[in-house]
XYZ file of C-alpha atoms in Angstrom:
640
model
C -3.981 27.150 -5.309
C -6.977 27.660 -2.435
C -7.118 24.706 -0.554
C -9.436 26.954 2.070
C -11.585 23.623 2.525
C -9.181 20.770 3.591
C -7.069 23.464 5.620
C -9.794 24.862 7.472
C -10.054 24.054 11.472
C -12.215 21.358 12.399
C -13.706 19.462 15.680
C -14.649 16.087 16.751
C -15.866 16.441 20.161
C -13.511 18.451 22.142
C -10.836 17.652 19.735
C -9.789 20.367 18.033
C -8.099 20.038 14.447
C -5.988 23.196 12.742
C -7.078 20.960 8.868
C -9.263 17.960 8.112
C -6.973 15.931 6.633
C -6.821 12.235 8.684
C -4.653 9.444 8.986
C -6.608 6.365 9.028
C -5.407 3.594 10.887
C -2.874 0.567 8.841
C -1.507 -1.743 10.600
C 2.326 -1.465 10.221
C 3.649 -5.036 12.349
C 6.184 -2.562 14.269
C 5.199 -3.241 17.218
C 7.135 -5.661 19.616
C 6.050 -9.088 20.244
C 4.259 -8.029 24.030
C 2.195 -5.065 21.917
C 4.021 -2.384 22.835
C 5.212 0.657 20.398
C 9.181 -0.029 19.494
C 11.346 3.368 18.672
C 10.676 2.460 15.124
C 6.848 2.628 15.719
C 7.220 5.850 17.102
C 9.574 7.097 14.596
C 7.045 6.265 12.183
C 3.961 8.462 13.301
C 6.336 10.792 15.136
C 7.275 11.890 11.099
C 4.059 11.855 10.103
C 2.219 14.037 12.842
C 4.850 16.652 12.261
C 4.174 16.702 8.540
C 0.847 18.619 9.523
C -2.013 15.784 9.228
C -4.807 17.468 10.814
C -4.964 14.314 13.393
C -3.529 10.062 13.185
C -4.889 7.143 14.122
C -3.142 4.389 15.502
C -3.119 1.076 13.649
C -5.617 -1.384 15.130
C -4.651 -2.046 18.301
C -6.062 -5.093 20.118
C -8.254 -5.231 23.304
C -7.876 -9.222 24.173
C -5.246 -11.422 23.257
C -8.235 -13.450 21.746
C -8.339 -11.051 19.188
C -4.896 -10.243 18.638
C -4.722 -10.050 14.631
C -0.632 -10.130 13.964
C 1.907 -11.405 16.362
C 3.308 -7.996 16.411
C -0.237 -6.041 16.532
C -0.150 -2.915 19.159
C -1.713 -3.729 21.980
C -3.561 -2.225 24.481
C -5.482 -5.674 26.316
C -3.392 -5.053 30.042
C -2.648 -2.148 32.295
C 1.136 -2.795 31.326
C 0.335 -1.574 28.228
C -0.603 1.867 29.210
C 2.423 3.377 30.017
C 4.460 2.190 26.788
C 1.334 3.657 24.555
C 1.791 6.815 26.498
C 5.568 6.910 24.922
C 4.157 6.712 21.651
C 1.075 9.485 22.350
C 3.492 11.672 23.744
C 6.116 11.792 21.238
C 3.215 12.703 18.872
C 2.006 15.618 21.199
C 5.734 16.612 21.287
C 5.461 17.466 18.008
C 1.774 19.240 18.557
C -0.025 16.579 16.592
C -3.279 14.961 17.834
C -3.444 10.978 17.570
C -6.732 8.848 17.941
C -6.045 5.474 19.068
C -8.088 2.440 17.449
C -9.202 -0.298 19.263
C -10.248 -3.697 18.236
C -10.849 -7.463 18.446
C -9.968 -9.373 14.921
C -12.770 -12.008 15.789
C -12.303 -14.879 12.617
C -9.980 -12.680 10.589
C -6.917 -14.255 12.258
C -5.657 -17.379 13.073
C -5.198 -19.588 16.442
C -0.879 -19.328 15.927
C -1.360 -16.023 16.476
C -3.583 -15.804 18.796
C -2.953 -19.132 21.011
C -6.499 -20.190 21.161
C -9.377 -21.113 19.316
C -10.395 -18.333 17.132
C -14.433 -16.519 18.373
C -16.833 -15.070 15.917
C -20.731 -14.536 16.060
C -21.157 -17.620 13.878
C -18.818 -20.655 13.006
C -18.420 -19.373 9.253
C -14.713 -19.079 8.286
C -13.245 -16.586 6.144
C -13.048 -18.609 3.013
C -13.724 -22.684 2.570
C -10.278 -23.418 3.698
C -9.564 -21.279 6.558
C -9.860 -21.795 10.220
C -13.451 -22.359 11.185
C -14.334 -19.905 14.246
C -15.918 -20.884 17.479
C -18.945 -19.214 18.207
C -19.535 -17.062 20.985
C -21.186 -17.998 23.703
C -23.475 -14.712 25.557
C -21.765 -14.607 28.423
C -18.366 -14.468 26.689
C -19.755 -11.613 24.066
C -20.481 -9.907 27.539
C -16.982 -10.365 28.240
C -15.955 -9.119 25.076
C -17.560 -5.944 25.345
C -16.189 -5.395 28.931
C -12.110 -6.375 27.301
C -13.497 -3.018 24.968
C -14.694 -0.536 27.837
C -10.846 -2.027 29.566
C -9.411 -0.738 26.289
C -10.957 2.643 25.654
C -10.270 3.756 29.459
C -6.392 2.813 29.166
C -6.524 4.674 25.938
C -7.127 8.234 27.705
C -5.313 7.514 30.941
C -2.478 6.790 28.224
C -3.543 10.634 27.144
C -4.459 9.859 23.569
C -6.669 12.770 22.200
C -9.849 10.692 21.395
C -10.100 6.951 20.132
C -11.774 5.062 17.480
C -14.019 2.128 17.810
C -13.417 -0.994 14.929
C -16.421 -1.873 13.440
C -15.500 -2.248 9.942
C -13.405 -4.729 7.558
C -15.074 -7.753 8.485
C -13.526 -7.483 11.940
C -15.749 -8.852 15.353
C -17.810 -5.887 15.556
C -17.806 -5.775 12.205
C -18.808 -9.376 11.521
C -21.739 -9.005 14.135
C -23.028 -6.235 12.022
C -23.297 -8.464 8.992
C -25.549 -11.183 8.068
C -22.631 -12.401 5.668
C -20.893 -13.762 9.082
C -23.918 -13.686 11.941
C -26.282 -16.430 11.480
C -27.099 -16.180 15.087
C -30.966 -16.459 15.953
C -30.734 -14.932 19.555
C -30.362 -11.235 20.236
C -27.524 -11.008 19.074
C -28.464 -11.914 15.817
C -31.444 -11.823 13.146
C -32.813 -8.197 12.463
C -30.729 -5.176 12.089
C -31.412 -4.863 15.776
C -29.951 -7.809 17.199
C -27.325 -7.810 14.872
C -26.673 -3.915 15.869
C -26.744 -5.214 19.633
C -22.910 -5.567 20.787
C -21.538 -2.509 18.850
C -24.511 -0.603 20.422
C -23.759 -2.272 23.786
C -20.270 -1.305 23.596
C -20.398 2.197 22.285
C -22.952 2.931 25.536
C -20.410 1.472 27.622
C -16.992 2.654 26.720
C -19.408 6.215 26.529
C -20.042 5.867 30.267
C -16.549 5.065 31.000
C -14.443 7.704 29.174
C -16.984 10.502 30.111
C -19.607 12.668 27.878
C -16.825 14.708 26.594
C -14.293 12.174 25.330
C -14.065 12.092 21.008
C -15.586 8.097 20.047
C -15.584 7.867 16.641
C -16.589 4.295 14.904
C -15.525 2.804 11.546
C -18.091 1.375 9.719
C -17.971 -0.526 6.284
C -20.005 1.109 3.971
C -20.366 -1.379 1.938
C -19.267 -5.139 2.543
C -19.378 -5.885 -1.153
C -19.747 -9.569 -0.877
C -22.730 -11.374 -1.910
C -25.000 -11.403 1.443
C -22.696 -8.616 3.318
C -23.454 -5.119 4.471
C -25.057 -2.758 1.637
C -25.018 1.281 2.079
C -28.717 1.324 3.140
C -28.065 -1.156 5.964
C -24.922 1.286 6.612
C -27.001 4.295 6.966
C -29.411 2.747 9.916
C -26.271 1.588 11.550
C -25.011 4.774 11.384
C -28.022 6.438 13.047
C -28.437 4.312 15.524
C -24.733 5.060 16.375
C -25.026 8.676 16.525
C -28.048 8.162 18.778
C -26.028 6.143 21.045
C -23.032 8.309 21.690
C -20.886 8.611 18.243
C -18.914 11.973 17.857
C -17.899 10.601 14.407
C -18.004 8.069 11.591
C -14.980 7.012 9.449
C -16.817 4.829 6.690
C -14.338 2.532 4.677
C -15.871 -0.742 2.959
C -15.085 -4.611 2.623
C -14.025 -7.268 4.463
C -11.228 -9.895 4.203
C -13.391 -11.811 1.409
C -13.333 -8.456 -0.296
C -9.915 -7.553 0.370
C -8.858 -7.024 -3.126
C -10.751 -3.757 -2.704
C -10.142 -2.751 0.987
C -6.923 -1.268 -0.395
C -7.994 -0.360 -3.806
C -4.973 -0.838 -6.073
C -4.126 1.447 -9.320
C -6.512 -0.274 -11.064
C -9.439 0.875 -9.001
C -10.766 4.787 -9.722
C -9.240 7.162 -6.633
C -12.116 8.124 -4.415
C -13.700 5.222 -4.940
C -15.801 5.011 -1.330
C -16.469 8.636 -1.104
C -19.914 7.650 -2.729
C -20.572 5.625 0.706
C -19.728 8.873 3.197
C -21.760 11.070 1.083
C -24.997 8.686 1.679
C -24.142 8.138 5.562
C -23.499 12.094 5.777
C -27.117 12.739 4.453
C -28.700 10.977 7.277
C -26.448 11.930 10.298
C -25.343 15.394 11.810
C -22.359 14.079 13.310
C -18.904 15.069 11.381
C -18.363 12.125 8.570
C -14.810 11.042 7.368
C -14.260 9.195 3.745
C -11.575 7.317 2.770
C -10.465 5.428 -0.749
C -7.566 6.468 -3.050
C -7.263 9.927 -1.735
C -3.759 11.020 -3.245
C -4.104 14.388 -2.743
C -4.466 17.596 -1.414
C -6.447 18.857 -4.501
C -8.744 15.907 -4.579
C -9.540 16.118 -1.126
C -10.411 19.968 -1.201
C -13.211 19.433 -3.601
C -14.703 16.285 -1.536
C -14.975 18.506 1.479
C -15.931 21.497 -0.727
C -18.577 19.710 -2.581
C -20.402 18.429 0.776
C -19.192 14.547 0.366
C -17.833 14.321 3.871
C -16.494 16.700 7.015
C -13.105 14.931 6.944
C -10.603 12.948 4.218
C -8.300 10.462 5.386
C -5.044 9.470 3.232
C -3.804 6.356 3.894
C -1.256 5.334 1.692
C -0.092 9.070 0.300
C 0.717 9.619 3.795
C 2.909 6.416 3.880
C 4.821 8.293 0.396
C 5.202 11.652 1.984
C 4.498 12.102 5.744
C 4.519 15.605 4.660
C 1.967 16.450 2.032
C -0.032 18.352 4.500
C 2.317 21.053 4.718
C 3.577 21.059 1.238
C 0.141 21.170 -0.031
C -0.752 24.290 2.303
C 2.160 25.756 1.480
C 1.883 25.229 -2.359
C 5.144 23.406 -2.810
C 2.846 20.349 -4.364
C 5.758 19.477 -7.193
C 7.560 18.655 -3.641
C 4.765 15.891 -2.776
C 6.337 12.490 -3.282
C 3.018 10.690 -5.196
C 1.420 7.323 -4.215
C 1.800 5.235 -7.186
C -1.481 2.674 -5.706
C 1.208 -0.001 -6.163
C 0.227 -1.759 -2.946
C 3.794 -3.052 -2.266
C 3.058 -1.685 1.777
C 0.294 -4.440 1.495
C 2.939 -6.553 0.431
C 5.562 -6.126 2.892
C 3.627 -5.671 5.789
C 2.309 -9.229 5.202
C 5.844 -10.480 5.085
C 6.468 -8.655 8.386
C 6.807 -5.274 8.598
C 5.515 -2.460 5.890
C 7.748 -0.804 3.295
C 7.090 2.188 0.372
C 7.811 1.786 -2.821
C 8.423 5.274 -3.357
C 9.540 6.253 0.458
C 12.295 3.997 1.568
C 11.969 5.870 4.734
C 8.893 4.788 5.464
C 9.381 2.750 8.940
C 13.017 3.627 8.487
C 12.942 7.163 10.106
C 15.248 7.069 12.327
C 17.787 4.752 10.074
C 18.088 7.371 7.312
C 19.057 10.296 8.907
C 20.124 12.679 6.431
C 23.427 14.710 7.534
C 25.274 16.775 5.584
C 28.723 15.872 4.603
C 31.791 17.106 6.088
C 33.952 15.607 3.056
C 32.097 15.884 -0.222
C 33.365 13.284 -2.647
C 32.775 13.620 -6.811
C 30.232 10.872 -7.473
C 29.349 9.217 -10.876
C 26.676 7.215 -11.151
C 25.303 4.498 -13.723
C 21.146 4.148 -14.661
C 18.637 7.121 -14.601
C 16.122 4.813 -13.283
C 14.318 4.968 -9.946
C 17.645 3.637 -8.064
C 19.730 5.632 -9.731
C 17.773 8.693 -9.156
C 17.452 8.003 -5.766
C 21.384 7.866 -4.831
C 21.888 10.901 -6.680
C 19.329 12.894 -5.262
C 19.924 11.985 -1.506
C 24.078 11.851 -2.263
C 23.673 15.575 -3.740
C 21.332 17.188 -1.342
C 24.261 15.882 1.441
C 26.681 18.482 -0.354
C 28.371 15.653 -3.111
C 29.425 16.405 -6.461
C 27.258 14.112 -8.360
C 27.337 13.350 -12.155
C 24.286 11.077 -13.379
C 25.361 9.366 -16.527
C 21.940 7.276 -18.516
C 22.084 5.549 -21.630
C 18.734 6.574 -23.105
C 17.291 10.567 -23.812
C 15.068 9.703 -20.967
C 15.128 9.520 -16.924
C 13.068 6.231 -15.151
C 14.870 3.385 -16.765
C 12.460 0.412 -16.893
C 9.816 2.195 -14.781
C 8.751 4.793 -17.966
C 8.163 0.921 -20.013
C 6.247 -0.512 -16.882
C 3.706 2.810 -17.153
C 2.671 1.843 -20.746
C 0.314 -1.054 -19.585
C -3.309 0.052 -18.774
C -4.042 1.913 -15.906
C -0.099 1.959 -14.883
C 0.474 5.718 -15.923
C 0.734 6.846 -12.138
C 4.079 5.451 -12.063
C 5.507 8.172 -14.338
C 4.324 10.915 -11.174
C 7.297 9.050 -9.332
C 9.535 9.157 -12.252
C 8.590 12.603 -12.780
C 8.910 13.908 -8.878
C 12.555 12.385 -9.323
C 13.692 14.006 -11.461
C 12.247 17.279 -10.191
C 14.462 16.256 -7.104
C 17.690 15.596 -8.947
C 17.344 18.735 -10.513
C 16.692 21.084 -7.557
C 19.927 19.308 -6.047
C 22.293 19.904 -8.744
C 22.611 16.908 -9.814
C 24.359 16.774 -13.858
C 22.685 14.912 -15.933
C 23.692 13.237 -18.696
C 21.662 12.309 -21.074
C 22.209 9.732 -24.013
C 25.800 9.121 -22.883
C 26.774 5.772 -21.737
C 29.312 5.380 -18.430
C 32.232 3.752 -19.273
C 35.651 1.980 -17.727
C 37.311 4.318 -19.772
C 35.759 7.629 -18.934
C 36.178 6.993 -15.619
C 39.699 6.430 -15.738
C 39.727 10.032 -17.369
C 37.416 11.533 -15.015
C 38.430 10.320 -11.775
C 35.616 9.856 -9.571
C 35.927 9.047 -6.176
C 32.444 6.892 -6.188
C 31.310 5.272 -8.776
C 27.381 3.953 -7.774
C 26.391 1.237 -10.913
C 22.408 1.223 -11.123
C 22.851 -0.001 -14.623
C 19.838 -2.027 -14.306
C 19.186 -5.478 -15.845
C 18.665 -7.151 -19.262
C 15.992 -9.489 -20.607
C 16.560 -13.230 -20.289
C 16.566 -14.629 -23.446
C 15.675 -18.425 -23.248
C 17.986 -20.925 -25.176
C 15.006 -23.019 -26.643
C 15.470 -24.366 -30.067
C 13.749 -22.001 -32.658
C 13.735 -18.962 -30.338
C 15.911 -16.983 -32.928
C 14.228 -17.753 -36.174
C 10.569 -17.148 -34.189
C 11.815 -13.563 -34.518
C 10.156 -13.614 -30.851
C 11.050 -10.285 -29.016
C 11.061 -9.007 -25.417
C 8.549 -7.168 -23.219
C 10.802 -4.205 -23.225
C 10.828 -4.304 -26.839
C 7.065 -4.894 -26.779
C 6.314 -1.626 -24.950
C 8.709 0.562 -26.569
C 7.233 0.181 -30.255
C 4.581 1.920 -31.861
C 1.173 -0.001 -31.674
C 0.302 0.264 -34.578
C 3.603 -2.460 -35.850
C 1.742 -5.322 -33.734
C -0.017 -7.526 -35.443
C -3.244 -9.069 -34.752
C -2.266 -11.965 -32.872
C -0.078 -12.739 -30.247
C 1.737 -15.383 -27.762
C 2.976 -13.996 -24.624
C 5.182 -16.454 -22.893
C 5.826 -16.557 -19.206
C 2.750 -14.664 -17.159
C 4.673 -13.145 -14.022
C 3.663 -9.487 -13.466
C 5.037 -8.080 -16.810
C 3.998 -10.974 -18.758
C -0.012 -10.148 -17.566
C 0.561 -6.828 -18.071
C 1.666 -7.141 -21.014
C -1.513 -9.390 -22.249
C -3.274 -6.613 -20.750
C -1.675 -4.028 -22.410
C -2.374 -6.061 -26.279
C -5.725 -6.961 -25.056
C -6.738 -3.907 -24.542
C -5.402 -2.867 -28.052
C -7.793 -5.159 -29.292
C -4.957 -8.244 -29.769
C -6.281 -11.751 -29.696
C -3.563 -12.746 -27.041
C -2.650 -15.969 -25.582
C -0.896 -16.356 -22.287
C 1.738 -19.263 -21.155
C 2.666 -19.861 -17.597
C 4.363 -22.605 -16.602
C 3.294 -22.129 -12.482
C -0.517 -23.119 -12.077
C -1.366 -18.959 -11.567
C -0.758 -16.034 -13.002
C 1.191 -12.705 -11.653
C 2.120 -15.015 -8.671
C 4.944 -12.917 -7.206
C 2.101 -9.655 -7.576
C 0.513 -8.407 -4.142
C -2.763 -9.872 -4.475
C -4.825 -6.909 -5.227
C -3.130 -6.677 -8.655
C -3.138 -10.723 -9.312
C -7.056 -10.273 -8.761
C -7.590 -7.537 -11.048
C -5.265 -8.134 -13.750
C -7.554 -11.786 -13.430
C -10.564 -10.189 -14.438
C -9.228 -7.565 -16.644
C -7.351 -10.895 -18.736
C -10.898 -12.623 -18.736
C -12.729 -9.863 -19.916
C -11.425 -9.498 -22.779
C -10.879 -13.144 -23.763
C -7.359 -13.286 -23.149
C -6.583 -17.548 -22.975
C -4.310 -18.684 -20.602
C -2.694 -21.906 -20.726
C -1.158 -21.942 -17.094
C 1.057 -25.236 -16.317
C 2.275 -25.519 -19.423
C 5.766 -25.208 -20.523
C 7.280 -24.125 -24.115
C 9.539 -26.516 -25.169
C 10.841 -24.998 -28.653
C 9.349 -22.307 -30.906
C 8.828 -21.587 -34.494
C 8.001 -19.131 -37.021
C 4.551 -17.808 -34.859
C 4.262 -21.217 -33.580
C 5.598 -23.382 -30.045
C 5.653 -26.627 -29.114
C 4.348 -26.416 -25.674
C 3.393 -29.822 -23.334
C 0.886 -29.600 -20.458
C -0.581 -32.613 -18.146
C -1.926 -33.684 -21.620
C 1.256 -34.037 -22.867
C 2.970 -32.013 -26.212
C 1.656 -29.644 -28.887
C 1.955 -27.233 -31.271
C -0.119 -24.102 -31.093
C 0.880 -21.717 -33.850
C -0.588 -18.547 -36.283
C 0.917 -16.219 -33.889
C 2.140 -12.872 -35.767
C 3.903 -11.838 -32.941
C 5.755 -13.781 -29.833
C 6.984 -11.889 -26.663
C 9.378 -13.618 -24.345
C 8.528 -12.471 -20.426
C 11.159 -15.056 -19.314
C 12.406 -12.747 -16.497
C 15.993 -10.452 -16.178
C 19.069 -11.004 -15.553
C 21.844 -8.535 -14.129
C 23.675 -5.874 -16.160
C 26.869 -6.250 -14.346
C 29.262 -5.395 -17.256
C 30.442 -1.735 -16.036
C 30.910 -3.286 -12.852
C 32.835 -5.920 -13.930
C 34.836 -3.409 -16.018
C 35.315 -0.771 -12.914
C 36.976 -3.249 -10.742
C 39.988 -1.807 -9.651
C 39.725 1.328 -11.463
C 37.741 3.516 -9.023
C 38.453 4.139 -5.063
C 34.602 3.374 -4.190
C 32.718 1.212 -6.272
C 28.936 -0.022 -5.211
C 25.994 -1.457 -7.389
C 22.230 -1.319 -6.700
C 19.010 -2.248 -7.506
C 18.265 -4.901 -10.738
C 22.133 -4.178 -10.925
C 23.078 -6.361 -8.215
C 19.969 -8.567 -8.441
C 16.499 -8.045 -10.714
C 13.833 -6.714 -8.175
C 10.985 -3.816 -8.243
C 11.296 -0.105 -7.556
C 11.026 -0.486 -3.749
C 14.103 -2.146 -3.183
C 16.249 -0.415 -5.349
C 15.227 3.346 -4.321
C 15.707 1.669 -0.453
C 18.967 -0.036 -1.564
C 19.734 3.860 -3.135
C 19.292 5.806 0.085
C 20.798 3.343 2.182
C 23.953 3.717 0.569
C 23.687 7.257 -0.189
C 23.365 8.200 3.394
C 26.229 6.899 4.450
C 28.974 7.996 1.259
């Protein structure tokens, strides 16, 4: 397939690109606590500039400690940063990739634990209602400010970065000046487009005077804020002028801010390319190179955008998390080799609980951890559950030279991940399940289909390893009634035809696959009620998902009845009891139990003592989601 577009040479400034596909800047929390890039930063965008991406940005990286976003942000606010970034620039160079470093101040999108002191903004208007109220900014100390950014951008090139990036997007200080959703200010810094457009202006002049005429500055802009009040792509477009007038060699245009966050990271609900509208207008009206971002997955997709005039650049976020190497796969044609973005957000997820994680890459920030060595003593390995764990261990335990026998149940491969796709707008998970078992395949992995592992044909067959990724089982719950309700499970739910569900129907217990499964009958055209005992729904989801499967439930009418507990069930009835105390609620044709899982830990029990090696993984050893059982997978499988 031509890809002659996307993999053509490129330029911003004196930077010169061999394709135009980008790495935008996410913010990883790999960095130490002093800002500096760890091994395991480096690692990280080490892998990814030699898997061909036309350039990288940096993840934010912050200017002042004032506006520091996370307490392990990169940093680049002191000399003593300088030489530590330079580490990091140069093992990208080593490599011959080209890395842009971002700079910026978080302003009221952070917090004063992480940043020590009171947190600055152009107005005192916090984030939401009940978050931190910022202080506002005195002129002399947005002088200040925009002196901490010229600091920044000239420690950025002595560090030898190829070019750097300017943050005025996502609801960020520059940002937030920009915006009359967060400046109220009536000086001149404030009011009209013009006062409002003052600092990044100021700034842009200045860091343009300091790094020299010929030094790539490219700014991120939000497109669109889309909050009631916020930035709108006409504002975006004079913004964007007046920055190419002042010294721009490039716009990356992105959207939201943190009251639009659901969006900033648009989730599998959300149509790919969904901000490539918002380059395409700011493209019309400047001559300067344009870059788009939003749900990008691939090569393909990005080919056409370029192709079709929409932008000068793509940037792929999150596919480049999943496979560090798509560039080079996709110019070399080997795209059933492309591990796919499933949109699942779970990075999101895990970066906000400290450091980010891939769902479908359990390598991701773990470069250097899972090096993968070829055995010098190849073992005969059997292993338990075609689903994503499974698959995993045998694919990685196989390509190291082992003898490995896959045994699953079913006629299928993906275990509960094929059931999890049926829900609406969830079929991208199968492009993992299906780019598995391309892998186990072009190992040599045997595969055995429809046969169940047993104590006994292991005793015959004599492994050396046995790996159980058996999986887990619905929890049934031991309420009175549940067995003459006839009341069945999700898994049960998504594996019939639609067509045997009747009209109406109780879901109980609204975690992830209880909304998605109200989803899922909603959109069939069920009347579906929803029962969580917890006062939200999807509450262990990342919350782009909980805020979309929200509206999609309410849309179509779906009633929840959140704290309220079921206390015994009937024939299409339960006795439920909320703050108002105990009821009925009843002509329900259908009940589905979402009461959780519980381990499948029969084989192992079985195995014990019967097998030299014996290890379990994934919802095996403890229910969980894809991520940690493909991580769980390779971690063992690197080391049999």
């Amino acid at each position: 397939m031509a890809l002659d577009k996307i993999f053509s040479s490129f330029s911003i400034g004196t930077m010169k690109m061999d394709n135009r596909i980008v790495m935008p800047p996410m913010a990883t929390n790999f960095a130490s606590l002093d800002g500096y890039p760890t091994d395991r930063l480096i690692a990280y965008y080490r892998e990814r500039a030699k898997g061909g991406v036309g350039y990288l940005n940096t993840e934010h990286t912050g200017v002042i400690q004032q506006g520091r976003a996370s307490a392990n942000m990169l940093m680049i606010s002191s000399d003593d940063h300088i030489a530590p970034l330079r580490r990091l620039i140069d093992a990208v160079h080593a490599v011959s990739g080209k890395i842009v470093v971002q700079i910026n101040h978080a302003g009221r999108q952070t917090s004063s634990v992480v940043t020590g002191m009171p947190i600055v903004a152009p107005s005192p208007v916090p984030v939401t209602p009940v978050a931190e109220t910022p202080r506002e900014l005195t002129i002399p100390e947005i002088e200040g400010i925009g002196e901490a950014f010229v600091a920044a951008a000239e420690r950025v090139k002595k560090a030898g970065a190829d070019g750097l990036e300017l943050h005025m997007a996502h609801g960020y200080l520059l940002c937030s000046f920009l915006s009359l959703f967060s400046n109220r200010r009536t000086d001149a810094y404030g009011g009209d487009l013009t006062g409002r457009s003052r600092l990044c202006l100021e700034v842009l002049r200045s860091v343009r005077r300091q790094v020299g005429p010929d030094y790539p500055i490219i700014c991120r802009l939000s497109g669109d804020e889309y909050v009631e009040g916020g930035l709108k792509i006409e504002e975006t477009c004079r913004i964007a002028t007046l920055l190419e007038q002042n010294g721009a060699d490039a716009l990356h245009i992105s959207a939201c801010n943190a009251a639009s966050g659901y969006l900033n990271h648009p989730p599998y609900y959300v149509e790919e390319c969904v901000f490539v509208h918002l380059a395409e207008a700011v493209k019309a009206v400047v001559d300067i190179p344009v870059i788009t971002v939003g749900r990008i997955k691939d090569a393909v997709t990005a080919d056409r955008i370029i192709r079709e005039g929409k932008a000068d650049l793509v940037s792929m976020g999150r596919a480049l998390i999943a496979d560090p190497h798509l560039p080079e796969k996709a110019r070399a044609g080997r795209f059933s080799e492309i591990n796919p973005c499933i949109s699942c957000n779970r990075c999101i997820q895990y970066f906000r609980k400290g450091g980010l994680r891939c769902a479908v890459n359990p390598e991701a920030g773990y470069e250097d951890q899972f090096k993968f060595t070829k055995t010098d003593h190849p073992k005969k390995i059997w292993i338990a559950g075609g689903g994503p764990g499974g698959l995993k261990a045998a694919e990685i335990a196989a390509g190291r030279g082992h003898q490995v026998t896959l045994f699953e149940k079913t006629h299928l491969l993906g275990g509960k991940m094929r059931l999890a796709a049926v829900p609406p707008k969830k079929e991208g998970l199968l492009d993992f399940v299906d780019y598995l078992e391309r892998r186990v395949k072009a190992v040599g992995v045997k595969i055995e289909l429809g046969k169940t592992l047993t104590a006994s044909l292991v005793e015959k067959g004599k492994p050396d390893v046995v790996i159980v990724a058996a999986g887990a089982v619905p929890i049934r719950p031991n309420w009175p009634g549940v067995e003459e309700s006839g009341a069945i499970s999700v898994e049960d739910l998504l594996s019939q035809k639609p067509e045997t569900i009747g009209g109406k129907v109780l879901v109980i217990g609204a975690g992830g696959a209880g909304s998605e499964a109200a989803d899922y009958l909603s959109e069939m055209g069920r009347k579906v009620t929803l029962i969580e005992m917890l006062d939200s729904i999807a509450a262990e989801l990342v919350t782009h998902l909980q805020h979309y499967l929200n509206l999609r439930l309410a849309a179509k009418r779906v009633e929840i009845l959140t704290s309220t507990r079921v206390k015994a069930l009937g024939k299409g009835s339960a006795l439920v009891e909320d703050k108002t105390g105990e009821r009925w609620i009843g002509g329900f044709d259908l009940i589905v139990l979402a009461a959780g899982w519980k381990s499948d830990q029969g084989l192992l029990t079985a195995l014990q003592g019967k097998v030299a090696e014996l290890f379990v993984i994934g919802d095996a050893a403890k229910p969980r989601e894809t991520l940690e059982a493909v991580y769980e997978a390779e971690q063992l499988a690197v080391t049999i």
